[in-house]
Amino acid sequence: MKNIIISLRVLLAMTILTGLLYPALITSFAQIFFSRKANGSLVYVNGKLSGSELIGQNFSDSTYFFPRPSACDFNTVPGGASNLGPGNKKLIGDIQASKARFLKVNGLDSLTVVPNEMLFASASGLDPDISLKSALLQCNRVAGMRKFSSTQKKELISMVNNLASPPQFSLFGETTVNVFKLNLELNKFDSHE
Amino acid sequence: MTDFIQLAIFLSALILLTPLLGRYMAKVFLGERNALSPIFHGFETFLYKLSGIDQEKQMNWKSYALNLLLFNLLGFVVLFLLLLFQQYLPLNPQNVPGLSWHLALNTAISFVTNTNWQSYSGESSLSYLVQMAGLTVQNFVSAGTGIAVLIAVMRGLSNRSSSQLGNFWVDLHRSVLYVLIPLSIFLAIILSGQGVIQNFSPYQKAITLDGKQQLIPAGPVASQVAIKQLGTNGGGYFGTNSAHPFENPTPFSNFLQVLAILLIPASLTFTYGRFAGSNRQGWTLFITMMMLFLIGLGLSYYSETGINPLTGIAGSMEGKETRIGLFNSILWSVSTSCASNGSVNAMMDSLSPLSGMIALFNIMLGEVIFGGVGAGLYGMVIFILLTVFIAGLMVGRTPEYLGKKIEAFEIKMSILAILAPCIIILLFSAFAAVTPWGLNSIGNKGPHGLTQILYAFSSAAGNNGSAFAGLTTDTPFFNVSLGFAMLIGRFGIILPVLAIAGSMSAKKRTPPSKGTFRTDNWLFIILLIAVILIVGGLTFFPALALGPIADHLLIGSGISF
């Protein structure tokens, strides 16, 4: 009986300590020092919430750069992956369809090598990034849809290159382009002209 | 090349931190003055007074086990009730309803046993209160329980003719206060600086650039992610775990999180050496684990970068994130399965068959390659005893470990601890594979479907928690059977291990002589690896042949499902 009472008290103390005080401490610290990040790296356009830099969006309008395929259509509650095994017929079909779609919509010939991430659905279903190469392959189409001149197109390509983030500290991860940030810049660029 | 550099940084960090943290933990658990004593000592004593704990009181193995079981049982009951009735409790801005009884049962067992198997998606099923006061608390105390058991085992092995293994409450408090909380605070703060969210806001509606609606999730994520990695719990705040950009936003956050998986288990090998009175004993175990880890990593990486004959594409990105990339996905999948962590940053189900098999096999070996905090090393002690026993049989000498005789009782208990999870994995998988309850949940046809089932029961019985997530497991059958598997996998090992500790503790310690079989050299490392692989391999090889190996061969000959 004495043991049960000790158990209860320890559980209560641990709940207060690790379940309430600890998250409260981290929240206060994060809200003071990294307020924007702690709240989801949110992006407002004309005062309205337009999304989060970290969460991919489903761009289907061809005046925009396209993200990776998503098994949950960029639904966030909950996000998810395809979980298709490497020998699954559906996966093989999906890859072929993604490839054909990417080549067709971007007006590329069938010999073009499409980067892997554009063929496969992401893990979170919310992957905000694509590779630099995938972004560059889309420039022609985006410039065409937005009726850019050839100088504007060159500026667009250098903009894409500038937005690419190299491996962090030159060490960790891959070179990526955030599609949401890229499309935000694209809109700004377009409205300046 | 960059993959190689990242691996080198990862391994160097782990090797450098092991003695640092290991020495510190030895001081903590030996009750010596340490770097954080000035901050926590007073608070520790205050907590004992508050809970009515006599910290001088010593416990024998039965009393240690009894207190541990009571505390875990109570933790289960409280968490179960929180999950069932979360809709009546505060901090629930999305108004999520209570879970079904079987999902609540499964989830409560899952977090109490340090498994963190998830048949739900946190972002759509749980309130902030449950995530914090329910799950985060169990993340801490289940990890603390694992460490406490290991400390008791280390005392048992190093004691001189005493039946006392220490005090469960003191070991639990010390692991939470001196080890888990400080490291979690440190990690959570860095992670929130990388972009992991930490707030109590309701979800916000966004109108995306091309005019669609998107709900932006929120919650206290960083605080939970830090402990889920450090405590080898692995339960994600979000359903997609550390693949979710809010849970793992940058390559650096990814590096820290994967390092955090192995940090404490690796460092505990050094602590072990301290308790055993010889750093060499600790490093021997570290090297054994590191070799098994690197073999698995090499095979997994080789398989994953290869060409899938069905698509002609090398280096599949299915179920992987662009910012994390292939190498870091594989490094994570091997670490998380070795360490009984179970968090993921890429989807196991979509890995190449052999990479998936490496993860599965790591779990089946009993997660002794670094393993769960505490759990990995006390599992390793079982294999050490077996190895010493077998070596003793070969040369016809009484087996001894750290100067103590190993006798029939220890070997019986060791076999029990090894067989309990194996039996659960094979019997339950076989049952699920021939009944509609199991078969209706499969998400991939062919041998891959069997792998999904095998992985689920291995993950549960191994207290890992990662999944081949294409298997639909939020059903009464899977929730209850996996819950049972988790209980056996946890307490079916803790009890025999504590019994061994109690029995070893009471034995005399004889000084080493010329004839003593040494347990701190390369010969022993090779024998130990052989015993681990043979016991794991022989038990599961037939099942693996029907699952991932058949999958690999069929895909190789161009057959899809």
PDB file of N, CA, C and O in Angstrom, chain B residues 439-471:
ATOM      1  N   LEU B 439      -5.006 -10.248 -42.608  1.00  0.00           N
ATOM      2  CA  LEU B 439      -4.855 -10.080 -44.056  1.00  0.00           C
ATOM      3  C   LEU B 439      -5.567  -8.838 -44.586  1.00  0.00           C
ATOM      4  O   LEU B 439      -5.101  -8.205 -45.529  1.00  0.00           O
ATOM      5  N   ASN B 440      -6.717  -8.487 -43.974  1.00  0.00           N
ATOM      6  CA  ASN B 440      -7.452  -7.323 -44.476  1.00  0.00           C
ATOM      7  C   ASN B 440      -6.718  -6.011 -44.255  1.00  0.00           C
ATOM      8  O   ASN B 440      -7.095  -4.990 -44.798  1.00  0.00           O
ATOM      9  N   SER B 441      -5.694  -6.020 -43.416  1.00  0.00           N
ATOM     10  CA  SER B 441      -4.997  -4.789 -43.101  1.00  0.00           C
ATOM     11  C   SER B 441      -3.788  -4.530 -43.993  1.00  0.00           C
ATOM     12  O   SER B 441      -3.214  -3.460 -43.975  1.00  0.00           O
ATOM     13  N   ILE B 442      -3.434  -5.539 -44.771  1.00  0.00           N
ATOM     14  CA  ILE B 442      -2.196  -5.430 -45.566  1.00  0.00           C
ATOM     15  C   ILE B 442      -2.322  -4.368 -46.652  1.00  0.00           C
ATOM     16  O   ILE B 442      -3.343  -4.267 -47.316  1.00  0.00           O
ATOM     17  N   GLY B 443      -1.276  -3.563 -46.805  1.00  0.00           N
ATOM     18  CA  GLY B 443      -1.312  -2.492 -47.796  1.00  0.00           C
ATOM     19  C   GLY B 443      -0.532  -2.812 -49.055  1.00  0.00           C
ATOM     20  O   GLY B 443      -0.647  -2.121 -50.052  1.00  0.00           O
ATOM     21  N   ASN B 444       0.317  -3.833 -49.027  1.00  0.00           N
ATOM     22  CA  ASN B 444       1.069  -4.245 -50.212  1.00  0.00           C
ATOM     23  C   ASN B 444       0.910  -5.749 -50.382  1.00  0.00           C
ATOM     24  O   ASN B 444       1.032  -6.503 -49.421  1.00  0.00           O
ATOM     25  N   LYS B 445       0.630  -6.187 -51.612  1.00  0.00           N
ATOM     26  CA  LYS B 445       0.434  -7.624 -51.846  1.00  0.00           C
ATOM     27  C   LYS B 445       1.770  -8.353 -51.931  1.00  0.00           C
ATOM     28  O   LYS B 445       2.827  -7.723 -51.935  1.00  0.00           O
ATOM     29  N   GLY B 446       1.689  -9.696 -52.061  1.00  0.00           N
ATOM     30  CA  GLY B 446       2.895 -10.501 -52.221  1.00  0.00           C
ATOM     31  C   GLY B 446       3.662 -10.627 -50.921  1.00  0.00           C
ATOM     32  O   GLY B 446       3.123 -10.360 -49.844  1.00  0.00           O
ATOM     33  N   PRO B 447       4.936 -11.030 -51.010  1.00  0.00           N
ATOM     34  CA  PRO B 447       5.732 -11.227 -49.795  1.00  0.00           C
ATOM     35  C   PRO B 447       5.875  -9.940 -48.976  1.00  0.00           C
ATOM     36  O   PRO B 447       6.090 -10.002 -47.766  1.00  0.00           O
ATOM     37  N   HIS B 448       5.746  -8.791 -49.629  1.00  0.00           N
ATOM     38  CA  HIS B 448       5.861  -7.528 -48.900  1.00  0.00           C
ATOM     39  C   HIS B 448       4.782  -7.410 -47.823  1.00  0.00           C
ATOM     40  O   HIS B 448       4.999  -6.820 -46.773  1.00  0.00           O
ATOM     41  N   GLY B 449       3.617  -8.016 -48.100  1.00  0.00           N
ATOM     42  CA  GLY B 449       2.536  -7.994 -47.116  1.00  0.00           C
ATOM     43  C   GLY B 449       2.923  -8.748 -45.857  1.00  0.00           C
ATOM     44  O   GLY B 449       2.650  -8.308 -44.732  1.00  0.00           O
ATOM     45  N   LEU B 450       3.600  -9.897 -46.050  1.00  0.00           N
ATOM     46  CA  LEU B 450       4.055 -10.673 -44.896  1.00  0.00           C
ATOM     47  C   LEU B 450       5.094  -9.867 -44.111  1.00  0.00           C
ATOM     48  O   LEU B 450       5.095  -9.862 -42.874  1.00  0.00           O
ATOM     49  N   THR B 451       5.974  -9.179 -44.845  1.00  0.00           N
ATOM     50  CA  THR B 451       6.981  -8.353 -44.173  1.00  0.00           C
ATOM     51  C   THR B 451       6.308  -7.290 -43.313  1.00  0.00           C
ATOM     52  O   THR B 451       6.752  -7.004 -42.198  1.00  0.00           O
ATOM     53  N   GLN B 452       5.217  -6.720 -43.833  1.00  0.00           N
ATOM     54  CA  GLN B 452       4.504  -5.697 -43.055  1.00  0.00           C
ATOM     55  C   GLN B 452       4.035  -6.262 -41.710  1.00  0.00           C
ATOM     56  O   GLN B 452       4.188  -5.630 -40.671  1.00  0.00           O
ATOM     57  N   ILE B 453       3.465  -7.473 -41.759  1.00  0.00           N
ATOM     58  CA  ILE B 453       2.961  -8.092 -40.525  1.00  0.00           C
ATOM     59  C   ILE B 453       4.114  -8.445 -39.583  1.00  0.00           C
ATOM     60  O   ILE B 453       4.083  -8.146 -38.388  1.00  0.00           O
ATOM     61  N   LEU B 454       5.157  -9.074 -40.149  1.00  0.00           N
ATOM     62  CA  LEU B 454       6.325  -9.453 -39.345  1.00  0.00           C
ATOM     63  C   LEU B 454       6.929  -8.228 -38.670  1.00  0.00           C
ATOM     64  O   LEU B 454       7.309  -8.252 -37.502  1.00  0.00           O
ATOM     65  N   TYR B 455       7.021  -7.147 -39.450  1.00  0.00           N
ATOM     66  CA  TYR B 455       7.629  -5.926 -38.923  1.00  0.00           C
ATOM     67  C   TYR B 455       6.794  -5.378 -37.768  1.00  0.00           C
ATOM     68  O   TYR B 455       7.332  -4.943 -36.750  1.00  0.00           O
ATOM     69  N   ALA B 456       5.467  -5.421 -37.930  1.00  0.00           N
ATOM     70  CA  ALA B 456       4.596  -4.869 -36.886  1.00  0.00           C
ATOM     71  C   ALA B 456       4.817  -5.598 -35.566  1.00  0.00           C
ATOM     72  O   ALA B 456       5.020  -4.969 -34.515  1.00  0.00           O
ATOM     73  N   PHE B 457       4.830  -6.951 -35.594  1.00  0.00           N
ATOM     74  CA  PHE B 457       4.975  -7.684 -34.338  1.00  0.00           C
ATOM     75  C   PHE B 457       6.404  -7.627 -33.804  1.00  0.00           C
ATOM     76  O   PHE B 457       6.614  -7.611 -32.592  1.00  0.00           O
ATOM     77  N   SER B 458       7.378  -7.565 -34.703  1.00  0.00           N
ATOM     78  CA  SER B 458       8.755  -7.411 -34.237  1.00  0.00           C
ATOM     79  C   SER B 458       8.931  -6.067 -33.556  1.00  0.00           C
ATOM     80  O   SER B 458       9.545  -5.958 -32.494  1.00  0.00           O
ATOM     81  N   SER B 459       8.377  -5.037 -34.202  1.00  0.00           N
ATOM     82  CA  SER B 459       8.487  -3.688 -33.670  1.00  0.00           C
ATOM     83  C   SER B 459       7.824  -3.584 -32.293  1.00  0.00           C
ATOM     84  O   SER B 459       8.357  -2.960 -31.374  1.00  0.00           O
ATOM     85  N   ALA B 460       6.667  -4.242 -32.151  1.00  0.00           N
ATOM     86  CA  ALA B 460       5.962  -4.190 -30.872  1.00  0.00           C
ATOM     87  C   ALA B 460       6.714  -4.995 -29.811  1.00  0.00           C
ATOM     88  O   ALA B 460       6.998  -4.495 -28.723  1.00  0.00           O
ATOM     89  N   ALA B 461       7.082  -6.236 -30.142  1.00  0.00           N
ATOM     90  CA  ALA B 461       7.753  -7.081 -29.156  1.00  0.00           C
ATOM     91  C   ALA B 461       9.144  -6.543 -28.832  1.00  0.00           C
ATOM     92  O   ALA B 461       9.663  -6.755 -27.745  1.00  0.00           O
ATOM     93  N   GLY B 462       9.755  -5.824 -29.779  1.00  0.00           N
ATOM     94  CA  GLY B 462      11.059  -5.240 -29.528  1.00  0.00           C
ATOM     95  C   GLY B 462      10.964  -3.861 -28.905  1.00  0.00           C
ATOM     96  O   GLY B 462      11.976  -3.201 -28.712  1.00  0.00           O
ATOM     97  N   ASN B 463       9.747  -3.415 -28.615  1.00  0.00           N
ATOM     98  CA  ASN B 463       9.523  -2.068 -28.065  1.00  0.00           C
ATOM     99  C   ASN B 463      10.170  -1.003 -28.937  1.00  0.00           C
ATOM    100  O   ASN B 463      10.717  -0.015 -28.456  1.00  0.00           O
ATOM    101  N   ASN B 464      10.120  -1.227 -30.258  1.00  0.00           N
ATOM    102  CA  ASN B 464      10.721  -0.261 -31.173  1.00  0.00           C
ATOM    103  C   ASN B 464       9.731   0.832 -31.527  1.00  0.00           C
ATOM    104  O   ASN B 464       9.932   1.992 -31.184  1.00  0.00           O
ATOM    105  N   GLY B 465       8.677   0.461 -32.240  1.00  0.00           N
ATOM    106  CA  GLY B 465       7.635   1.443 -32.531  1.00  0.00           C
ATOM    107  C   GLY B 465       7.618   1.942 -33.956  1.00  0.00           C
ATOM    108  O   GLY B 465       6.670   2.594 -34.361  1.00  0.00           O
ATOM    109  N   SER B 466       8.668   1.658 -34.736  1.00  0.00           N
ATOM    110  CA  SER B 466       8.586   2.049 -36.144  1.00  0.00           C
ATOM    111  C   SER B 466       7.701   1.039 -36.855  1.00  0.00           C
ATOM    112  O   SER B 466       7.398  -0.022 -36.324  1.00  0.00           O
ATOM    113  N   ALA B 467       7.286   1.389 -38.076  1.00  0.00           N
ATOM    114  CA  ALA B 467       6.316   0.534 -38.745  1.00  0.00           C
ATOM    115  C   ALA B 467       6.530   0.508 -40.243  1.00  0.00           C
ATOM    116  O   ALA B 467       7.082   1.440 -40.810  1.00  0.00           O
ATOM    117  N   PHE B 468       6.107  -0.569 -40.851  1.00  0.00           N
ATOM    118  CA  PHE B 468       5.821  -0.566 -42.276  1.00  0.00           C
ATOM    119  C   PHE B 468       4.386  -0.035 -42.338  1.00  0.00           C
ATOM    120  O   PHE B 468       3.431  -0.780 -42.205  1.00  0.00           O
ATOM    121  N   ALA B 469       4.277   1.284 -42.499  1.00  0.00           N
ATOM    122  CA  ALA B 469       3.038   1.956 -42.147  1.00  0.00           C
ATOM    123  C   ALA B 469       1.891   1.713 -43.119  1.00  0.00           C
ATOM    124  O   ALA B 469       0.795   2.218 -42.921  1.00  0.00           O
ATOM    125  N   GLY B 470       2.148   0.960 -44.179  1.00  0.00           N
ATOM    126  CA  GLY B 470       1.058   0.641 -45.091  1.00  0.00           C
ATOM    127  C   GLY B 470       0.085  -0.358 -44.482  1.00  0.00           C
ATOM    128  O   GLY B 470      -1.004  -0.578 -44.996  1.00  0.00           O
ATOM    129  N   LEU B 471       0.471  -0.966 -43.371  1.00  0.00           N
ATOM    130  CA  LEU B 471      -0.409  -1.901 -42.667  1.00  0.00           C
ATOM    131  C   LEU B 471      -1.389  -1.092 -41.817  1.00  0.00           C
ATOM    132  O   LEU B 471      -0.974  -0.251 -41.033  1.00  0.00           O
TER     133      LEU B 471
END
